[in-house]
Amino acid sequence: MKAVLLFVGTLGVCVFSESALAEQGLDLFTSTNNPDGTQTYSTSLQILVMMTVLSVIPAGVLTMTSFTRIMVVLAILRQALGTGQTPSNQILLGLALFISLFIMTPVLEKVYENAAVPYMNSEMDFMVALDTARAPFSTFMLNQTREAELQMFTDIAGIDGYDSPEDIPFRVLLPSFVTSELKTAFQIGFLILIPFLVIDLVVASVLMSMGMMMLSPMLISLPFKIMLFVLIDGWSLVLGTLTASFFVQ
């Protein structure tokens, strides 16, 4: 009931504010036709578009960058070690986020130089700047996307083909990239799981041969897996390989 009253009250405030602004003759959303045929939108509308873009940034971080592959591999690594919630989800998220920022820095620099700076200097229209900013991300995603996934979503969309990579629509490239990243992440995770699985099997076999049925093999194998991971400098090896995999084209 309180939620309904709050919604009704908010709606009333919005209606009253809109009526008051209309009586004063203030137009929130206006567009002006330029001599060259283009249109310039009011600052209020541009702010609305910018706020909408900011609201989808988390989804963009998850689907348009290297974050997906890194986070899945780190989660599989933690599962392979059998350390439960160590490292915690917050640590893995922060680690994946900053490694993704390191990997995506060249792309972000191109977006800033080619789109953000001209737009802030009023040298480029917003829609043109948005299309210019999309190009570096499309190139990065296309370099990491497998042809099989791209062909699958192309067939689903009913598109015959493309004359050039620039003709690939974003609605086809984005799901192809995410699917390809998940496939790559699980392939890397499978290779990480193998040595730890061998340790678990050896420990379980030894315990069974000794008749220790009630003792959990995970309790015994955990120190050996941690020792192996530390001896091979596992964090540097995994993170370094993950980072390098995005730069090898």
Short mmCIF file of C-alpha atoms in Angstrom, two decimals:
data_model
loop_
_atom_site.label_atom_id
_atom_site.label_comp_id
_atom_site.label_asym_id
_atom_site.label_seq_id
_atom_site.Cartn_x
_atom_site.Cartn_y
_atom_site.Cartn_z
CA MET A 1 0.00 0.00 0.00
CA LYS A 2 2.84 2.37 0.84
CA ALA A 3 4.49 1.58 -2.48
CA VAL A 4 1.27 2.41 -4.34
CA LEU A 5 0.91 5.70 -2.48
CA LEU A 6 4.55 6.56 -3.19
CA PHE A 7 4.07 5.82 -6.89
CA VAL A 8 0.87 7.89 -7.07
CA GLY A 9 2.54 10.76 -5.24
CA THR A 10 5.55 10.69 -7.54
CA LEU A 11 3.32 10.59 -10.59
CA GLY A 12 1.35 13.57 -9.25
CA VAL A 13 4.55 15.55 -8.70
CA CYS A 14 5.69 14.78 -12.23
CA VAL A 15 2.35 15.82 -13.73
CA PHE A 16 2.26 19.00 -11.67
CA SER A 17 5.83 19.87 -12.63
CA GLU A 18 5.09 19.27 -16.30
CA SER A 19 1.96 21.45 -16.14
CA ALA A 20 3.80 24.22 -14.34
CA LEU A 21 6.58 24.19 -16.90
CA ALA A 22 4.05 24.21 -19.74
CA GLU A 23 2.31 27.22 -18.24
CA GLN A 24 5.61 29.07 -18.01
CA GLY A 25 6.38 28.21 -21.63
CA LEU A 26 9.52 26.19 -20.94
CA ASP A 27 10.22 23.46 -23.51
CA LEU A 28 12.25 20.61 -22.10
CA PHE A 29 12.83 18.75 -25.36
CA THR A 30 13.33 20.76 -28.52
CA SER A 31 15.15 20.29 -31.79
CA THR A 32 16.55 22.94 -34.11
CA ASN A 33 17.02 22.50 -37.85
CA ASN A 34 20.47 23.58 -38.98
CA PRO A 35 21.20 25.16 -42.40
CA ASP A 36 23.06 22.02 -43.49
CA GLY A 37 19.99 19.85 -42.92
CA THR A 38 21.06 18.33 -39.60
CA GLN A 39 19.24 18.75 -36.31
CA THR A 40 20.53 20.01 -32.98
CA TYR A 41 18.71 18.74 -29.91
CA SER A 42 18.23 20.61 -26.67
CA THR A 43 20.61 20.15 -23.76
CA SER A 44 17.90 18.44 -21.72
CA LEU A 45 17.45 15.76 -24.37
CA GLN A 46 21.21 15.25 -24.68
CA ILE A 47 21.48 14.87 -20.91
CA LEU A 48 18.67 12.31 -21.00
CA VAL A 49 20.46 10.32 -23.67
CA MET A 50 23.74 10.50 -21.74
CA MET A 51 22.07 9.28 -18.54
CA THR A 52 20.51 6.41 -20.47
CA VAL A 53 23.92 5.48 -21.86
CA LEU A 54 25.43 5.58 -18.37
CA SER A 55 22.75 3.22 -17.10
CA VAL A 56 23.77 0.52 -19.58
CA ILE A 57 27.50 0.83 -18.91
CA PRO A 58 27.53 -2.19 -16.52
CA ALA A 59 25.97 -4.34 -19.24
CA GLY A 60 28.56 -3.01 -21.70
CA VAL A 61 31.39 -3.87 -19.34
CA LEU A 62 30.10 -7.42 -19.06
CA THR A 63 29.46 -8.02 -22.75
CA MET A 64 31.70 -5.75 -24.83
CA THR A 65 35.04 -6.13 -23.06
CA SER A 66 37.40 -8.86 -21.88
CA PHE A 67 35.62 -9.03 -18.53
CA THR A 68 33.51 -12.10 -19.36
CA ARG A 69 36.43 -14.39 -20.23
CA ILE A 70 38.54 -13.30 -17.28
CA MET A 71 35.74 -13.62 -14.71
CA VAL A 72 34.67 -17.09 -15.89
CA VAL A 73 38.25 -18.39 -15.85
CA LEU A 74 38.90 -17.01 -12.37
CA ALA A 75 35.68 -18.59 -11.09
CA ILE A 76 36.66 -21.98 -12.57
CA LEU A 77 40.14 -21.63 -11.08
CA ARG A 78 38.71 -21.06 -7.61
CA GLN A 79 36.45 -24.07 -8.06
CA ALA A 80 39.41 -26.19 -9.18
CA LEU A 81 41.44 -25.20 -6.14
CA GLY A 82 38.52 -26.11 -3.89
CA THR A 83 39.07 -23.11 -1.62
CA GLY A 84 35.37 -22.30 -1.29
CA GLN A 85 34.88 -18.52 -1.18
CA THR A 86 38.60 -17.70 -1.11
CA PRO A 87 39.38 -15.41 -2.91
CA SER A 88 36.02 -13.75 -2.33
CA ASN A 89 33.68 -12.65 -5.10
CA GLN A 90 34.61 -9.01 -4.47
CA ILE A 91 38.30 -9.74 -4.99
CA LEU A 92 37.69 -11.71 -8.19
CA LEU A 93 35.39 -8.98 -9.54
CA GLY A 94 37.91 -6.25 -8.75
CA LEU A 95 40.76 -8.26 -10.26
CA ALA A 96 38.79 -9.01 -13.42
CA LEU A 97 37.67 -5.39 -13.70
CA PHE A 98 41.16 -3.87 -13.49
CA ILE A 99 42.70 -6.46 -15.79
CA SER A 100 39.91 -5.69 -18.26
CA LEU A 101 40.73 -2.00 -17.91
CA PHE A 102 44.39 -2.78 -18.67
CA ILE A 103 43.43 -4.80 -21.76
CA MET A 104 40.86 -2.30 -23.01
CA THR A 105 43.08 0.78 -22.55
CA PRO A 106 44.10 0.98 -26.27
CA VAL A 107 40.44 0.77 -27.28
CA LEU A 108 39.38 3.39 -24.75
CA GLU A 109 42.16 5.71 -25.89
CA LYS A 110 40.91 5.51 -29.48
CA VAL A 111 37.36 6.23 -28.32
CA TYR A 112 38.53 9.22 -26.31
CA GLU A 113 40.69 10.70 -29.06
CA ASN A 114 38.39 10.04 -32.03
CA ALA A 115 34.96 10.54 -30.45
CA ALA A 116 34.96 12.06 -26.96
CA VAL A 117 37.36 14.96 -27.61
CA PRO A 118 35.71 16.12 -30.88
CA TYR A 119 32.27 15.90 -29.28
CA MET A 120 33.32 17.91 -26.21
CA ASN A 121 34.87 20.51 -28.52
CA SER A 122 31.58 20.73 -30.46
CA GLU A 123 33.36 19.48 -33.59
CA MET A 124 31.15 16.41 -33.95
CA ASP A 125 27.46 15.68 -33.57
CA PHE A 126 26.38 13.29 -30.81
CA MET A 127 25.16 10.55 -33.15
CA VAL A 128 28.31 10.79 -35.25
CA ALA A 129 30.44 10.63 -32.11
CA LEU A 130 28.48 7.59 -30.92
CA ASP A 131 29.04 5.81 -34.24
CA THR A 132 32.73 6.74 -34.15
CA ALA A 133 33.07 5.38 -30.61
CA ARG A 134 31.48 2.11 -31.69
CA ALA A 135 34.15 1.37 -34.30
CA PRO A 136 37.08 0.55 -31.92
CA PHE A 137 34.85 -1.72 -29.84
CA SER A 138 33.58 -3.47 -32.95
CA THR A 139 37.14 -4.08 -34.13
CA PHE A 140 38.17 -5.49 -30.75
CA MET A 141 35.12 -7.74 -30.52
CA LEU A 142 35.49 -8.95 -34.11
CA ASN A 143 39.13 -9.94 -33.48
CA GLN A 144 38.02 -12.16 -30.57
CA THR A 145 34.93 -13.66 -32.26
CA ARG A 146 34.99 -17.05 -33.94
CA GLU A 147 33.65 -17.39 -37.44
CA ALA A 148 31.32 -20.24 -36.41
CA GLU A 149 29.49 -18.13 -33.84
CA LEU A 150 29.35 -15.15 -36.20
CA GLN A 151 27.94 -17.31 -38.97
CA MET A 152 25.36 -18.84 -36.63
CA PHE A 153 23.90 -15.49 -35.56
CA THR A 154 24.12 -14.21 -39.13
CA ASP A 155 21.98 -17.12 -40.30
CA ILE A 156 19.51 -16.58 -37.43
CA ALA A 157 19.20 -12.89 -38.39
CA GLY A 158 18.51 -13.91 -41.99
CA ILE A 159 21.46 -12.00 -43.46
CA ASP A 160 23.12 -13.41 -46.58
CA GLY A 161 26.59 -12.05 -45.95
CA TYR A 162 28.79 -9.00 -45.52
CA ASP A 163 30.97 -7.16 -48.00
CA SER A 164 33.37 -6.01 -45.27
CA PRO A 165 33.77 -6.36 -41.49
CA GLU A 166 32.37 -2.83 -41.07
CA ASP A 167 29.04 -4.03 -42.47
CA ILE A 168 28.45 -6.45 -39.58
CA PRO A 169 25.58 -5.03 -37.50
CA PHE A 170 26.09 -4.64 -33.78
CA ARG A 171 23.06 -6.82 -33.00
CA VAL A 172 24.86 -9.74 -34.66
CA LEU A 173 28.38 -8.98 -33.45
CA LEU A 174 27.52 -8.61 -29.76
CA PRO A 175 25.92 -12.05 -29.15
CA SER A 176 28.57 -13.66 -31.36
CA PHE A 177 31.32 -12.11 -29.26
CA VAL A 178 29.77 -13.11 -25.93
CA THR A 179 29.18 -16.70 -27.09
CA SER A 180 32.73 -16.95 -28.39
CA GLU A 181 34.14 -15.55 -25.15
CA LEU A 182 32.21 -18.11 -23.09
CA LYS A 183 33.50 -20.92 -25.28
CA THR A 184 37.09 -19.70 -24.96
CA ALA A 185 36.74 -19.26 -21.20
CA PHE A 186 35.48 -22.81 -20.71
CA GLN A 187 38.28 -24.19 -22.88
CA ILE A 188 40.85 -22.41 -20.73
CA GLY A 189 39.03 -23.52 -17.59
CA PHE A 190 39.13 -27.15 -18.75
CA LEU A 191 42.91 -27.00 -19.13
CA ILE A 192 43.20 -25.47 -15.65
CA LEU A 193 41.00 -28.16 -14.09
CA ILE A 194 43.03 -31.14 -15.39
CA PRO A 195 46.08 -31.01 -13.04
CA PHE A 196 43.92 -30.36 -9.98
CA LEU A 197 41.59 -33.20 -10.97
CA VAL A 198 44.60 -35.54 -11.17
CA ILE A 199 45.60 -34.58 -7.63
CA ASP A 200 42.07 -35.25 -6.38
CA LEU A 201 42.02 -38.67 -8.06
CA VAL A 202 45.42 -39.66 -6.63
CA VAL A 203 44.48 -38.59 -3.11
CA ALA A 204 41.10 -40.35 -3.33
CA SER A 205 42.76 -43.57 -4.55
CA VAL A 206 45.33 -43.50 -1.75
CA LEU A 207 42.67 -42.94 0.90
CA MET A 208 40.54 -45.77 -0.44
CA SER A 209 43.51 -48.14 -0.50
CA MET A 210 44.22 -47.24 3.13
CA GLY A 211 40.60 -47.86 4.09
CA MET A 212 39.94 -44.26 5.13
CA MET A 213 36.45 -44.06 3.68
CA MET A 214 35.17 -41.46 6.14
CA LEU A 215 37.96 -38.95 5.47
CA SER A 216 37.14 -36.38 2.78
CA PRO A 217 39.66 -36.45 -0.11
CA MET A 218 39.17 -32.69 -0.58
CA LEU A 219 40.51 -32.08 2.92
CA ILE A 220 43.76 -33.85 2.08
CA SER A 221 44.17 -32.69 -1.52
CA LEU A 222 43.62 -28.98 -0.76
CA PRO A 223 47.11 -28.33 0.70
CA PHE A 224 48.74 -30.19 -2.22
CA LYS A 225 46.78 -28.19 -4.79
CA ILE A 226 47.64 -24.90 -3.10
CA MET A 227 51.30 -25.94 -2.87
CA LEU A 228 51.36 -26.86 -6.57
CA PHE A 229 49.67 -23.59 -7.54
CA VAL A 230 52.16 -21.56 -5.49
CA LEU A 231 55.23 -23.45 -6.76
CA ILE A 232 54.36 -22.84 -10.42
CA ASP A 233 53.53 -19.17 -9.67
CA GLY A 234 49.96 -19.87 -10.72
CA TRP A 235 48.45 -16.39 -10.41
CA SER A 236 51.08 -14.82 -12.65
CA LEU A 237 50.81 -17.70 -15.11
CA VAL A 238 47.01 -17.61 -15.36
CA LEU A 239 46.61 -13.82 -15.42
CA GLY A 240 49.54 -13.32 -17.77
CA THR A 241 48.23 -15.93 -20.20
CA LEU A 242 44.72 -14.47 -20.05
CA THR A 243 46.01 -10.97 -20.75
CA ALA A 244 48.26 -12.11 -23.60
CA SER A 245 45.43 -14.05 -25.22
CA PHE A 246 43.68 -10.79 -26.13
CA PHE A 247 46.74 -9.26 -27.78
CA VAL A 248 47.57 -12.25 -29.96
CA GLN A 249 45.57 -11.82 -33.16
#
